[in-house]
PDB file of C-alpha atoms in Angstrom:
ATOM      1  CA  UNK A  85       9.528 -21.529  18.390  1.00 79.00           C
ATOM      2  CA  UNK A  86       7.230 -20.864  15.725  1.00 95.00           C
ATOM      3  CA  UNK A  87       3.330 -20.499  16.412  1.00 96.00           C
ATOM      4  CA  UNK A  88       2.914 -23.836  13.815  1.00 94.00           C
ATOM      5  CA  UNK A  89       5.575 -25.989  15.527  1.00 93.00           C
ATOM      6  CA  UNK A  90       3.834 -24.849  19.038  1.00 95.00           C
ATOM      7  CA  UNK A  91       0.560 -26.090  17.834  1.00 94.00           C
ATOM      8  CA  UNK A  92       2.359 -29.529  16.923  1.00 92.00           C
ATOM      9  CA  UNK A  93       3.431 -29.894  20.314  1.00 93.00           C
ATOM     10  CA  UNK A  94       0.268 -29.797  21.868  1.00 92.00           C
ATOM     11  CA  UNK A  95      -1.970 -32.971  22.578  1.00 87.00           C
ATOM     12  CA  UNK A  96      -5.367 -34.150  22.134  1.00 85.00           C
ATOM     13  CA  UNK A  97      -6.837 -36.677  24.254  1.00 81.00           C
ATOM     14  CA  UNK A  98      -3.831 -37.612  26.192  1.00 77.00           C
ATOM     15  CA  UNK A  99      -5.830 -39.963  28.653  1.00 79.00           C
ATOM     16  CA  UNK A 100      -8.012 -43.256  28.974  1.00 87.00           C
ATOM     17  CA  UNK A 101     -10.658 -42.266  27.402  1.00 93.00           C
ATOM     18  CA  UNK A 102     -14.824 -44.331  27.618  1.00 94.00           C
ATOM     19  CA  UNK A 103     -15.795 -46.391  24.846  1.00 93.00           C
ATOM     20  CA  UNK A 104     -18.864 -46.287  23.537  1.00 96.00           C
ATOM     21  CA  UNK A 105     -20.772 -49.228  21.513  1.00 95.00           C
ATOM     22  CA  UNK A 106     -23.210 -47.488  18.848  1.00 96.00           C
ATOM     23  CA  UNK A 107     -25.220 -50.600  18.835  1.00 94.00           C
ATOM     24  CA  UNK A 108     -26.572 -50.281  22.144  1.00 95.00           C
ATOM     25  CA  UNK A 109     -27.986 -46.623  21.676  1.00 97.00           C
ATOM     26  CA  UNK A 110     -31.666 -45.304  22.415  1.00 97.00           C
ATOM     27  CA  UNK A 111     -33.833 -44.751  19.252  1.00 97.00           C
ATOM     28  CA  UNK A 112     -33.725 -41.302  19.954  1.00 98.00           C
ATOM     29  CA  UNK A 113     -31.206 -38.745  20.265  1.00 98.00           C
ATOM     30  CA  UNK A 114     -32.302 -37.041  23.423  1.00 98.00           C
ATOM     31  CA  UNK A 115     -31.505 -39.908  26.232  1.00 98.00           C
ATOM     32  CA  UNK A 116     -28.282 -40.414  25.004  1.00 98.00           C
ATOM     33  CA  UNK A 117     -27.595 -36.517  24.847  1.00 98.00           C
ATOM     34  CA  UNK A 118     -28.459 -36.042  28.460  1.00 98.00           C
ATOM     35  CA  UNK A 119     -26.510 -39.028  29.926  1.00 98.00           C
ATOM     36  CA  UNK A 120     -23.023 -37.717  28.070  1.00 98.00           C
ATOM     37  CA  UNK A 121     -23.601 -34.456  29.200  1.00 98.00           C
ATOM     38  CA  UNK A 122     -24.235 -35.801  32.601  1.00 98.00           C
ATOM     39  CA  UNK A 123     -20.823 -38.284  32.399  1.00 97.00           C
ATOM     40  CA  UNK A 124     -19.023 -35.162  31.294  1.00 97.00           C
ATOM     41  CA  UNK A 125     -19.773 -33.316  34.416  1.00 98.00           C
ATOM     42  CA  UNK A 126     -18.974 -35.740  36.535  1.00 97.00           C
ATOM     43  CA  UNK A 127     -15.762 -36.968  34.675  1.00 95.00           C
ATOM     44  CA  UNK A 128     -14.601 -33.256  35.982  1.00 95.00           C
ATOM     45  CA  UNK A 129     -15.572 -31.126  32.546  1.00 96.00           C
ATOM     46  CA  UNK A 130     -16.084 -28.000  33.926  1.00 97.00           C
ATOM     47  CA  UNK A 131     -19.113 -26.032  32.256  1.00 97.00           C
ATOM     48  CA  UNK A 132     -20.563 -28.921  30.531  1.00 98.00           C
ATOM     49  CA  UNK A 133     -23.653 -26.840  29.485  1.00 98.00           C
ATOM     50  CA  UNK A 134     -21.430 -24.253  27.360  1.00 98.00           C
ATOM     51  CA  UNK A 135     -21.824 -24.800  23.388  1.00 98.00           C
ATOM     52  CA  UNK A 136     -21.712 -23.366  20.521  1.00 98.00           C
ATOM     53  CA  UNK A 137     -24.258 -21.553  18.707  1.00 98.00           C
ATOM     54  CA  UNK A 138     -23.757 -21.633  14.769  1.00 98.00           C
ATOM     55  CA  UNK A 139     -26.494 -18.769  12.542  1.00 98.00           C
ATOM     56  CA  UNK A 140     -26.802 -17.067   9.517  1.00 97.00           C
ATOM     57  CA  UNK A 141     -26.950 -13.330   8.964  1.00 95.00           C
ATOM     58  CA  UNK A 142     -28.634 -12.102   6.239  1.00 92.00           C
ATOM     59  CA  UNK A 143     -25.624 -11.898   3.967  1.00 93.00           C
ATOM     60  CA  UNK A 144     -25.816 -15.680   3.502  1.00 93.00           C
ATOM     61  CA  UNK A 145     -22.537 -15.613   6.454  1.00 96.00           C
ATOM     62  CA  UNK A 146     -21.970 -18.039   9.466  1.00 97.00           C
ATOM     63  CA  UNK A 147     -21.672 -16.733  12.764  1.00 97.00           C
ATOM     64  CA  UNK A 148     -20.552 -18.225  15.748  1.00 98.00           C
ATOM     65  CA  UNK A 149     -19.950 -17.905  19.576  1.00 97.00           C
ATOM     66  CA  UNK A 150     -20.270 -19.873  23.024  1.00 98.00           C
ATOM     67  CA  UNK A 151     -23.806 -19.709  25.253  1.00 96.00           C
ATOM     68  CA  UNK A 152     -25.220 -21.952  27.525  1.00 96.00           C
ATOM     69  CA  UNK A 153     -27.837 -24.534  27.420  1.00 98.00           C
ATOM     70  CA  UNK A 154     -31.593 -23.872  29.006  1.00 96.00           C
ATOM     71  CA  UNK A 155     -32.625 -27.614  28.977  1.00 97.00           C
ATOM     72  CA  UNK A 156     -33.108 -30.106  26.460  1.00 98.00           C
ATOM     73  CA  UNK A 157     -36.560 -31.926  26.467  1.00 97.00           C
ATOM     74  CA  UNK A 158     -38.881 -33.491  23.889  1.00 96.00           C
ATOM     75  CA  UNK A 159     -39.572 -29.990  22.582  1.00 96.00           C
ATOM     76  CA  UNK A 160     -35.656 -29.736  21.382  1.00 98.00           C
ATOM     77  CA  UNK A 161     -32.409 -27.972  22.679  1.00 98.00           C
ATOM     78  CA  UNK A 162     -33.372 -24.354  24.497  1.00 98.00           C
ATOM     79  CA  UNK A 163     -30.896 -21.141  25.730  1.00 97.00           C
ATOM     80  CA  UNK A 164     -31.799 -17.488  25.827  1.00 96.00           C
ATOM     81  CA  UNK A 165     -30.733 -14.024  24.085  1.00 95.00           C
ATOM     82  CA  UNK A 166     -32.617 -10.824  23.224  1.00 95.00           C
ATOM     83  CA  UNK A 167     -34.423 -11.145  20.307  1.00 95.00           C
ATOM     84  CA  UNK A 168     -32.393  -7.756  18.974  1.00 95.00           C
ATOM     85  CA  UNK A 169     -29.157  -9.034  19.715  1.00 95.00           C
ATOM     86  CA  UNK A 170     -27.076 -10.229  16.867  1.00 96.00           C
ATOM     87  CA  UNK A 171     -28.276 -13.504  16.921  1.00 97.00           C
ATOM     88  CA  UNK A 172     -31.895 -12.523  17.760  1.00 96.00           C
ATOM     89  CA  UNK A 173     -31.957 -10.602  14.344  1.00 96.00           C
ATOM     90  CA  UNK A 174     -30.487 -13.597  12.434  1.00 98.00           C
ATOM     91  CA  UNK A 175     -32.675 -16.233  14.062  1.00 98.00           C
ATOM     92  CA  UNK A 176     -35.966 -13.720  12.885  1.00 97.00           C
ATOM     93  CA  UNK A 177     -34.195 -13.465   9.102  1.00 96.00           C
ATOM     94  CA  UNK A 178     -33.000 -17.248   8.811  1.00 97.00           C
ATOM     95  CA  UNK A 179     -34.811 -19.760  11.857  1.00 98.00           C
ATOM     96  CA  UNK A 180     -32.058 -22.237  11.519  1.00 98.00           C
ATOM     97  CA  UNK A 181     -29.051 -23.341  13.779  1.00 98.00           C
ATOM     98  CA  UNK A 182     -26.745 -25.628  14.951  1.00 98.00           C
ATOM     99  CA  UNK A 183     -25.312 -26.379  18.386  1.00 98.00           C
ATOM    100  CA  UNK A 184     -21.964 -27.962  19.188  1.00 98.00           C
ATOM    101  CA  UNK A 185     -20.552 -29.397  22.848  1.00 98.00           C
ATOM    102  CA  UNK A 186     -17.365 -30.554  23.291  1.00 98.00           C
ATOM    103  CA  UNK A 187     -16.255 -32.399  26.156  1.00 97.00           C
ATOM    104  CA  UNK A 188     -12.552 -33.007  25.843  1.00 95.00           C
ATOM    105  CA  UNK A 189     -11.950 -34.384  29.289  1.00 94.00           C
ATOM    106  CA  UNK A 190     -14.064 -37.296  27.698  1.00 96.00           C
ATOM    107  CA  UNK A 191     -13.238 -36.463  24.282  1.00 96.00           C
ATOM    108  CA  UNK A 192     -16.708 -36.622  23.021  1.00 98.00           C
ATOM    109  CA  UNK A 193     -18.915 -34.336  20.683  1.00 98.00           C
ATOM    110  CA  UNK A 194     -21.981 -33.777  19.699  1.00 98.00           C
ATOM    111  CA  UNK A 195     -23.834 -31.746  16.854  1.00 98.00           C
ATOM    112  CA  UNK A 196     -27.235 -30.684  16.877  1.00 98.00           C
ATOM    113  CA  UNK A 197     -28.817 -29.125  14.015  1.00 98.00           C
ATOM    114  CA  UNK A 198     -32.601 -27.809  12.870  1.00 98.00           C
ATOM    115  CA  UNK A 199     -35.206 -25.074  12.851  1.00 98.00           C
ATOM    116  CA  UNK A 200     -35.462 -22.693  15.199  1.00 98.00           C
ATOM    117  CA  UNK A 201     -38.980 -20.310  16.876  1.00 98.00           C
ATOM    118  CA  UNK A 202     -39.337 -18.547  19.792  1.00 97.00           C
ATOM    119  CA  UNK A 203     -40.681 -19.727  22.718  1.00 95.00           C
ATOM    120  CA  UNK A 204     -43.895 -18.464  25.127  1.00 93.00           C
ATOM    121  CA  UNK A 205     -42.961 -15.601  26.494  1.00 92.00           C
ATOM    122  CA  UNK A 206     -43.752 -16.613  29.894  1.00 93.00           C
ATOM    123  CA  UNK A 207     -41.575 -19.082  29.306  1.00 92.00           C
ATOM    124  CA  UNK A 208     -38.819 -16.939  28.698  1.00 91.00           C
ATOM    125  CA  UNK A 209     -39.852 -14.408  31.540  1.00 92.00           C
ATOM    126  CA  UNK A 210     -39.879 -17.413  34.110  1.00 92.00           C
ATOM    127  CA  UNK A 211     -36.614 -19.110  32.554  1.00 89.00           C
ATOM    128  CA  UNK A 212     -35.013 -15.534  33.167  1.00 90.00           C
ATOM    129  CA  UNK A 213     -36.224 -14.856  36.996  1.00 91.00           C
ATOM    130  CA  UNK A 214     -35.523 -18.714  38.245  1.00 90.00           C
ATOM    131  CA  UNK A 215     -31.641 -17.601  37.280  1.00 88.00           C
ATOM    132  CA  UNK A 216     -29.250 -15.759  39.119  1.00 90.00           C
ATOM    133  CA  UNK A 217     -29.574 -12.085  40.163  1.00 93.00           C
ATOM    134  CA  UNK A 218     -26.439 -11.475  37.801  1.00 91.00           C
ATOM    135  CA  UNK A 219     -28.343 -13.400  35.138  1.00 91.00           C
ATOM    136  CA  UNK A 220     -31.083 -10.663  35.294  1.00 91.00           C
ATOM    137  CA  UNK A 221     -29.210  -7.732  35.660  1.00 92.00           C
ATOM    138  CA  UNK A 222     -27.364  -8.250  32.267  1.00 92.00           C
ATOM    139  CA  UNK A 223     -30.591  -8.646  30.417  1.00 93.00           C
ATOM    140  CA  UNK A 224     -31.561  -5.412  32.075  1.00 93.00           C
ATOM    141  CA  UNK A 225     -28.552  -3.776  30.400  1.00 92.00           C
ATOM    142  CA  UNK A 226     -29.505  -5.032  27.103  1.00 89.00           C
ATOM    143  CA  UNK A 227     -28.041  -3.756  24.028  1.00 89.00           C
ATOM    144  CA  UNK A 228     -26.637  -7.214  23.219  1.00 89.00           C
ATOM    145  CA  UNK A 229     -23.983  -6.191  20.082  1.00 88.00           C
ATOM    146  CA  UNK A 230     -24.024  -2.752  20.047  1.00 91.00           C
ATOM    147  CA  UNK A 231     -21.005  -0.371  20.040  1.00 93.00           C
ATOM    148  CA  UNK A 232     -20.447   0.756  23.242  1.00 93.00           C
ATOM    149  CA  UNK A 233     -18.452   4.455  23.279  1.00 94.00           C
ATOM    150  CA  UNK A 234     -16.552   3.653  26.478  1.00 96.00           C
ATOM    151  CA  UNK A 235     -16.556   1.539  29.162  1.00 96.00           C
ATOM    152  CA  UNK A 236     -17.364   3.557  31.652  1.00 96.00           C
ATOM    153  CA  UNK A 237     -20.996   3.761  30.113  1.00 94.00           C
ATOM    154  CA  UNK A 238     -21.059  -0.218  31.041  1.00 95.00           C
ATOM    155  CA  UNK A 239     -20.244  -0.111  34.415  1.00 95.00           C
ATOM    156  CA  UNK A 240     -22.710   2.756  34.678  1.00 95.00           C
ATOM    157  CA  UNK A 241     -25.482   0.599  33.500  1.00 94.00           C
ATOM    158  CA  UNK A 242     -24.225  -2.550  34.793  1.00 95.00           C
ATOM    159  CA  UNK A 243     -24.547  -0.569  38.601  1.00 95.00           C
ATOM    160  CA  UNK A 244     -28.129   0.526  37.852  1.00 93.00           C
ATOM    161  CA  UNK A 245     -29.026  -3.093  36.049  1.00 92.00           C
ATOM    162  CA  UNK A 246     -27.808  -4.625  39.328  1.00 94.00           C
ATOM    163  CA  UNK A 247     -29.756  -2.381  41.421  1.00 94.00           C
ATOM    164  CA  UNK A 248     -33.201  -2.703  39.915  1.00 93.00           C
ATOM    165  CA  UNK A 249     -32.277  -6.489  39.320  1.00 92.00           C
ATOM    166  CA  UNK A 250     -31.879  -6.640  43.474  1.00 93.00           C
ATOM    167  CA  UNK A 251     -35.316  -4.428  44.455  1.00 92.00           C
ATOM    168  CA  UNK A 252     -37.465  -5.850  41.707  1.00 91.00           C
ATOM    169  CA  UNK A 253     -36.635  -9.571  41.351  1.00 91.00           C
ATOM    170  CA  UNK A 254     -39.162 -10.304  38.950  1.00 92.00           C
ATOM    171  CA  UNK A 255     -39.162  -7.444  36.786  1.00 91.00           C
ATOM    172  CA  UNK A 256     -39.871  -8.475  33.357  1.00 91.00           C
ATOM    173  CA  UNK A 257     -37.208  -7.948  30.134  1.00 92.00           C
ATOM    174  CA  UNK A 258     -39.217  -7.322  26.483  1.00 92.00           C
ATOM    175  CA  UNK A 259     -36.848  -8.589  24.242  1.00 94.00           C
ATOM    176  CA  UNK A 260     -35.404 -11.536  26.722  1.00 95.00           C
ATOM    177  CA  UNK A 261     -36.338 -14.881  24.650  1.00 96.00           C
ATOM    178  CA  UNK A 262     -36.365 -18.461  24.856  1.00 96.00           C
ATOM    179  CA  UNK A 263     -35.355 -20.135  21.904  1.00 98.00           C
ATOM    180  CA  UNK A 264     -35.918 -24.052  20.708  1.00 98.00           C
ATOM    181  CA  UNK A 265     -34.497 -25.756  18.220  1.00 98.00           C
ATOM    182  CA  UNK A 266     -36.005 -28.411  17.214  1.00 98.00           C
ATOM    183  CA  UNK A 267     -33.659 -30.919  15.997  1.00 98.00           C
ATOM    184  CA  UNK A 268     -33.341 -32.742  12.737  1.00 98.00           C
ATOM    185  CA  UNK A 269     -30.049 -34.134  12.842  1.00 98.00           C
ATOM    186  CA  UNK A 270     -27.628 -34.971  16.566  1.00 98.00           C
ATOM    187  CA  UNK A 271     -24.215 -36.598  15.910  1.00 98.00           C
ATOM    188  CA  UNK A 272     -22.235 -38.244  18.336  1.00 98.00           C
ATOM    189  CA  UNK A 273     -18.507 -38.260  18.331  1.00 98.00           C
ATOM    190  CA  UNK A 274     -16.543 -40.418  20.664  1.00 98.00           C
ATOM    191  CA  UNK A 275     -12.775 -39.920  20.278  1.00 95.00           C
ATOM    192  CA  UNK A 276      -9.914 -42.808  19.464  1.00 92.00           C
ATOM    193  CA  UNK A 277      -6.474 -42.169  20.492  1.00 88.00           C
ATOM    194  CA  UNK A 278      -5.498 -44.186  17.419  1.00 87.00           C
ATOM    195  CA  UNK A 279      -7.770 -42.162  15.133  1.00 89.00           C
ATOM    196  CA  UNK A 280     -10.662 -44.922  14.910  1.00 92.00           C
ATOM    197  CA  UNK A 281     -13.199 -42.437  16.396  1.00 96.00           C
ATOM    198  CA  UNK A 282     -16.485 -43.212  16.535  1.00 97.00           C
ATOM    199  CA  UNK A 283     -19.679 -41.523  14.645  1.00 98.00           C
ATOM    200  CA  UNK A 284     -23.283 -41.544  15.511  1.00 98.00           C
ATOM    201  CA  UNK A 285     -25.541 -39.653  13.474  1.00 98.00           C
ATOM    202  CA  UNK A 286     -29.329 -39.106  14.069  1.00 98.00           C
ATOM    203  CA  UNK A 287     -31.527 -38.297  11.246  1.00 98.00           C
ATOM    204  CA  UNK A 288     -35.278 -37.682  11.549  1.00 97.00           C
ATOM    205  CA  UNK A 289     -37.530 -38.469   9.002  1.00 92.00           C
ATOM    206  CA  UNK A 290     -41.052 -37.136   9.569  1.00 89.00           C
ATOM    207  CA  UNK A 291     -41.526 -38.055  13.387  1.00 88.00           C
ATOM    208  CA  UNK A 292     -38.978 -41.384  12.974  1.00 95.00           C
ATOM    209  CA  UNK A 293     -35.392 -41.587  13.697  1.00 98.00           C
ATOM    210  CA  UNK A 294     -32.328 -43.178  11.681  1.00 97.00           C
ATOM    211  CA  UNK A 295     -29.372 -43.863  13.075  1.00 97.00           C
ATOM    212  CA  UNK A 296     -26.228 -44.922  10.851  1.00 97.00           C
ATOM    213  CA  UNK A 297     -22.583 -44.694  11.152  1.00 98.00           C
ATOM    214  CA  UNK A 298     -20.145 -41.868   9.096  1.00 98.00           C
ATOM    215  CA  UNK A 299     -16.526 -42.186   8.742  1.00 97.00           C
ATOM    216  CA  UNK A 300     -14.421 -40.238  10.851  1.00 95.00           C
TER     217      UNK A 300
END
């Protein structure tokens, strides 16, 4: 079978799936956010908190990949990298992103987009020690992006990252930082299995929110 004829056979959204009524949404964004990430979870999606994180490098080019979420609060949408990781640099050269979760086991969406600055660096240090041992050992190891020669050279540092993480708990990382974005536009996306899926965008406008419907 051909890759393309594979890829037909697959399907999307092959169960009952929630409704949702647009009309009976909060004026803002950020209540509705945390109670579909909190149905996902317990509707069985595992790693609800994994998204994607969309930048620019300095070329003018997307970039992409999967991170998870810190919190999302009044201030905006949080998660964590070195500043002098890839996305560290672009964040510094272009302070914009977007964020996308997808929930298929609900087969709902949403898109976050808007400015993004740095955090307190307490913050950050206290975000990073109130994780896991694991969590602090890789920002030990640093060098987020880099080429690495050989693999061996990881494991080395991954041992001695792990070490240090374990006697010195709250040993602090420089370059570990908390980022917020603070949102200008969150769309909502509840799938249809007959294609009638639903839209909710959120657009701020000064310190008010609109809310309208888009065509699927």
């Amino acid at each position: 079978m051909e890759f393309r004829q594979f890829l037909h056979t697959l399907r999307v959204w092959d169960t009952d799936l929630p409704r949702f009524d647009p009309h009976t949404t909060p004026p803002t964004p950020l209540p509705l956010f945390q109670q579909w990430m909190t149905h996902a979870a317990t509707a069985g999606q595992a790693e609800p908190h994994t998204m994607s994180l969309a930048t620019v490098d300095t070329d003018g080019n997307p970039d992409i990949r999967t991170l998870t979420l810190h919190d999302a609060d009044d201030t905006g949408w949080h998660f964590a990298s070195h500043s002098t990781s890839a996305k560290g640099r672009q964040l510094a050269a272009h302070p914009v992103a977007a964020l996308g979760f997808y929930w298929p086991a609900v087969g709902r969406q949403v898109r976050v987009r808007g400015p993004v600055t740095p955090a307190d660096p307490a913050i950050a240090q206290a975000d990073l020690h109130a994780r896991s041992t694991g969590a602090l050992a890789a920002a030990l190891v640093g060098r987020m992006s880099e080429v690495l020669d050989t693999y061996e050279e990881l494991e080395a540092a991954s041992a001695a990252a792990w070490q240090r993480a374990e006697a010195e708990p709250l040993t602090s990382v420089a370059t570990w930082t908390r980022y917020v974005l603070d949102p200008t536009e969150v769309e909502f996306f509840q799938g249809d299995a007959r294609r009638r899926h639903v839209r909710l965008r959120y657009r701020r406008e000064g310190s008010a929110w609109t809310r309208e419907l888009l065509w699927p």
